[in-house]
Amino acid sequence: MNYDYDVCIVGSGAGAAPIAYELSKAGKSVVVLEKGPWYKTEDFTKDELLCCRRSVYTPNLKDERHVLENKNDDNEWIGRSTYDTGRDFWNGNMVGGSSNLMSGYFHRLKPEDFRLFSEFGPIDGANIVDWPITYDDLEPYYTKVEEVVGVSGKIVDHPHQEPRSTQDFPFQATAEHPIVNKIDEACRELGYHSIPTPRAILSKNALDRKACSYSNYCGSYGCATDAKGSARAALLNPAIETGKCEIRPHAMVFKLESDESGKVTTAKYYNEQGKIKSVSAKVFVVACQASETARLLLMSIGSKHPNGLANNNGQVGKNLIYSAGGSGSGDILFKNYNDSEIAQLKIQGLFVNRSLQDWYVIDDRAFGKRSKGGTIDFLFRHANPISRAISQKWGPDGLQWGKALKDSIKSYFTEGRHLRFEIFNDWLPTDDCFVSLDPEVKDKWGNPVARLRLGYHQHDLKVGKYLANKAESVLNKMGAENIYSSISGSPPPNLVAGGCRFGDDPATSVLDKDCRAHNVENLYITDASFMPTGGSVPYTWTIYANSFRVADIINSRL
Amino acid sequence: MLDTNQKSAADKFILNKLDRRSFLIAAGVFTGSVSLGGLLSYLYRKYKIQPPYSGSESEIIRHFHDHLFPKTADSPSASEINSIDYLQFVLIDPEIDEDNKSLLINGVTWLEEECQNEFNKSFMNLSASDKNRILRIIEEANWGYRYISLNLNYILEALLSDPIYGGNPDEIGWQWLGHTPGIPRPTDSTKYNSK
């Protein structure tokens, strides 16, 4: 049989690009179908209006939306469209996906994350399982990401440093803001081990990309130098140069057709003009972010897949997870510092590369039994001026305006720096967090939208609050004022995983340990969908690493 | 003045009314040498279409915006950051939610009705304390809260967005707050709705 391509990849982000990179370099023909547009490096500016105040990098909600289910006061799950609520659940709708817009806080998982059930035991109401692979299986690929995508940092000894096959990062850490000295000093006094946060950002020209320009606008923005290790800059651009990889933007895949044997034969998609097109390939890889990946499989009914592709055991969409935790902040007010210190604090653009992983495992009687903990990252509040000013429109008695508003804005912008922290801990998989197809709401092409039930486990909040207290103690020791934190079960849309978990038992998983669908011989899923538990760090590095691992597996069969 | 090519772009914009693609082209007409207000007035005049606000409505909004964001010794007023022209730029953007646009257009009428009912005067003729009073009254209603909140959002966008969008003239907003913009800044070929 003739095929259009060896490999067809749906999606172009961190889960997709390593496949395109490795297989095109190996001489295989690859096509990448991406729903969003194809922005080039020169398109990316530091324009808050475009980046963050309008739906440019995400679909317009009137065209494409989600239905989100949350519990009401009567304990009933109520679904509401994001178009009606304005709560946007999209991110990174473009070639390279949301990796274009990440901050690039890169932490590896740790060995315990691969055996959460064995290490910490069951928790009532949570579907915790061990992974079918170990940290040792993934370690070479974490190293590969450091070298190919580009991870900068510095290894320092600390109680939860994961094993490494190399001594240090291939790229030295990005330049740091002087406030890290105050964070380090506070942590030393508290007996904590502050560590440099590894970043997927090049500190020097390398890999045919330019070094970071320290523009002060990193997260949520596309990178204007390609220093950020986006899937587009780091992997798709080199893949295209092989002449074996074709990218098709504005290609919204709505069905994977399968034959009588159950194999996928064709990807059907709408092009920019709304016309239906199709592509055939030997192998199909789906990586369009967890909820959309599950949605595509559920929409792809075939004679061997009456409940949706790879869903004969009803597992597709189940055990969706997010990153649990939350954030907090404290004000570093200039009035408490001398002129020289104020000048240092006012420096813009340099990074606050500091994290704490002292409580990656919590072994504290006050907390309870030995438990999985998480990571604390420190950062300045985003530089976006409009959003910072708008945050001041609420006063003590409702909206504020006039002199009160102007005084608040002036004070917020000029009297100090706002040091934030973010907490990352496991969002335990439960029966109350999953993706299905909405029975009524359609997208602009007439296909059912993803309906997301967004339940969380109370244990997630307990861990998050424990970590937030530790982070607050650092800010307190630094002399910050107005310290607060917010830990909730509200899921961050950009930190989503699960829904097609991998495992050895087809009855309880969608994929085998190679990330191939149990009952679809030529279908692989390589975004974060495969993760049965999420670990307590941002997912991107692990997505990249696993996708490189699966690329080797696919390459060996072609 | 607008040159021939610019008029051609404007023609396309109007002929297609608020068609997105044409808006993108028309928005590209507006450069640093032509004010946003000037472009809008030109389009309304040439094609004899109604601007979103009548003259008197614009005047009420000017008083409303300058009350929300008044001039102080070290900071500009809403008028000085071109907030009304900026609001009209928002109103012709097909990407902006239609419900919000309707509220921005109708809200001025409803605000004025509330002023007539409460004080038998136009908002423009109220004292500062009565302006605060009427805004606190409408804030209690869902529409009023949203109306004030939306206008604050767009005033602050006019204050702090790149001057290429018509607000923040001469970077007056950034200077007030000591804000340093990121590099690269948007150009006519990379700004919002340029493609």
Tab-separated table of C-alpha atoms in Angstrom, chain B residues 27-149:
chain	number	residue	atom	x	y	z
B	27	ALA	CA	-5.756	48.983	10.865
B	28	GLY	CA	-2.505	48.903	8.955
B	29	VAL	CA	-3.353	52.330	7.538
B	30	PHE	CA	-2.874	53.893	10.897
B	31	THR	CA	0.740	54.872	11.329
B	32	GLY	CA	2.601	57.105	13.694
B	33	SER	CA	1.934	60.111	11.480
B	34	VAL	CA	-1.842	59.680	11.386
B	35	SER	CA	-3.775	59.699	14.641
B	36	LEU	CA	-6.296	56.976	15.328
B	37	GLY	CA	-8.985	59.593	15.834
B	38	GLY	CA	-8.095	61.128	12.485
B	39	LEU	CA	-8.386	57.806	10.711
B	40	LEU	CA	-11.726	57.023	12.319
B	41	SER	CA	-13.149	60.446	11.476
B	42	TYR	CA	-11.943	60.078	7.915
B	43	LEU	CA	-13.627	56.716	7.536
B	44	TYR	CA	-16.905	57.892	9.052
B	45	ARG	CA	-16.987	61.033	6.873
B	46	LYS	CA	-16.009	59.426	3.627
B	47	TYR	CA	-18.419	56.538	3.833
B	48	LYS	CA	-21.204	58.346	5.635
B	49	ILE	CA	-21.501	55.702	8.315
B	50	GLN	CA	-22.467	56.409	11.858
B	51	PRO	CA	-19.621	56.385	14.340
B	52	PRO	CA	-20.373	54.334	17.462
B	53	TYR	CA	-21.010	57.522	19.456
B	54	SER	CA	-22.774	60.752	18.535
B	55	GLY	CA	-21.040	64.026	19.314
B	56	SER	CA	-22.922	64.516	22.569
B	57	GLU	CA	-22.305	60.929	23.609
B	58	SER	CA	-18.607	61.386	22.989
B	59	GLU	CA	-18.707	64.440	25.225
B	60	ILE	CA	-20.437	62.506	28.021
B	61	ILE	CA	-17.877	59.729	27.702
B	62	ARG	CA	-15.091	62.270	27.840
B	63	HIS	CA	-16.441	63.553	31.182
B	64	PHE	CA	-16.970	59.973	32.357
B	65	HIS	CA	-13.436	58.896	31.454
B	66	ASP	CA	-11.845	62.007	32.923
B	67	HIS	CA	-13.722	61.331	36.135
B	68	LEU	CA	-12.533	57.732	36.227
B	69	PHE	CA	-9.004	58.784	35.321
B	70	PRO	CA	-8.464	62.472	36.155
B	71	LYS	CA	-5.386	64.587	35.570
B	72	THR	CA	-3.105	64.978	38.564
B	73	ALA	CA	0.079	66.946	39.088
B	74	ASP	CA	2.261	64.165	37.734
B	75	SER	CA	-0.091	62.105	35.595
B	76	PRO	CA	-2.207	62.499	32.457
B	77	SER	CA	-5.994	62.466	32.259
B	78	ALA	CA	-7.991	59.990	30.213
B	79	SER	CA	-8.405	62.691	27.546
B	80	GLU	CA	-4.670	63.175	27.364
B	81	ILE	CA	-4.098	59.503	26.637
B	82	ASN	CA	-6.720	59.508	23.850
B	83	SER	CA	-9.005	57.123	25.698
B	84	ILE	CA	-12.097	57.862	23.584
B	85	ASP	CA	-10.328	57.320	20.268
B	86	TYR	CA	-8.890	54.158	21.764
B	87	LEU	CA	-12.378	53.021	22.754
B	88	GLN	CA	-13.578	53.535	19.200
B	89	PHE	CA	-10.612	51.496	17.963
B	90	VAL	CA	-11.880	48.733	20.271
B	91	LEU	CA	-15.432	49.079	18.972
B	92	ILE	CA	-14.485	48.513	15.341
B	93	ASP	CA	-12.349	45.474	16.164
B	94	PRO	CA	-14.316	42.391	15.015
B	95	GLU	CA	-12.397	40.227	17.477
B	96	ILE	CA	-13.908	41.986	20.489
B	97	ASP	CA	-16.902	40.279	22.075
B	98	GLU	CA	-20.171	41.659	20.686
B	99	ASP	CA	-21.861	41.711	24.104
B	100	ASN	CA	-19.123	43.923	25.450
B	101	LYS	CA	-19.378	46.209	22.441
B	102	SER	CA	-23.139	46.548	22.952
B	103	LEU	CA	-22.581	47.422	26.573
B	104	LEU	CA	-19.963	50.027	25.687
B	105	ILE	CA	-22.346	51.620	23.178
B	106	ASN	CA	-25.567	51.417	25.216
B	107	GLY	CA	-23.981	52.072	28.589
B	108	VAL	CA	-23.579	55.781	27.929
B	109	THR	CA	-27.322	56.118	27.337
B	110	TRP	CA	-28.161	54.152	30.449
B	111	LEU	CA	-25.697	56.163	32.540
B	112	GLU	CA	-27.263	59.365	31.309
B	113	GLU	CA	-30.774	58.054	32.099
B	114	GLU	CA	-29.689	57.249	35.639
B	115	CYS	CA	-28.303	60.788	36.018
B	116	GLN	CA	-31.539	62.326	34.773
B	117	ASN	CA	-33.600	60.151	37.134
B	118	GLU	CA	-31.429	60.852	40.156
B	119	PHE	CA	-30.382	64.472	39.604
B	120	ASN	CA	-32.338	65.671	36.623
B	121	LYS	CA	-29.009	66.617	35.057
B	122	SER	CA	-26.579	65.251	32.538
B	123	PHE	CA	-23.530	63.415	33.886
B	124	MET	CA	-21.489	66.245	32.382
B	125	ASN	CA	-23.092	68.790	34.718
B	126	LEU	CA	-22.754	66.854	37.952
B	127	SER	CA	-20.330	67.808	40.680
B	128	ALA	CA	-17.472	65.415	41.337
B	129	SER	CA	-19.177	64.050	44.440
B	130	ASP	CA	-22.456	63.497	42.566
B	131	LYS	CA	-20.544	61.750	39.774
B	132	ASN	CA	-19.131	59.417	42.381
B	133	ARG	CA	-22.600	58.948	43.846
B	134	ILE	CA	-24.202	57.985	40.547
B	135	LEU	CA	-21.343	55.626	39.697
B	136	ARG	CA	-21.726	53.915	43.058
B	137	ILE	CA	-25.455	53.564	42.337
B	138	ILE	CA	-24.968	51.965	38.921
B	139	GLU	CA	-22.117	49.824	40.278
B	140	GLU	CA	-24.807	47.962	42.236
B	141	ALA	CA	-26.426	46.830	38.979
B	142	ASN	CA	-24.794	44.096	36.931
B	143	TRP	CA	-24.652	46.239	33.789
B	144	GLY	CA	-23.258	49.214	35.702
B	145	TYR	CA	-20.495	47.233	37.340
B	146	ARG	CA	-19.498	45.746	34.008
B	147	TYR	CA	-19.738	49.104	32.264
B	148	ILE	CA	-17.439	50.880	34.692
B	149	SER	CA	-15.085	47.912	34.830
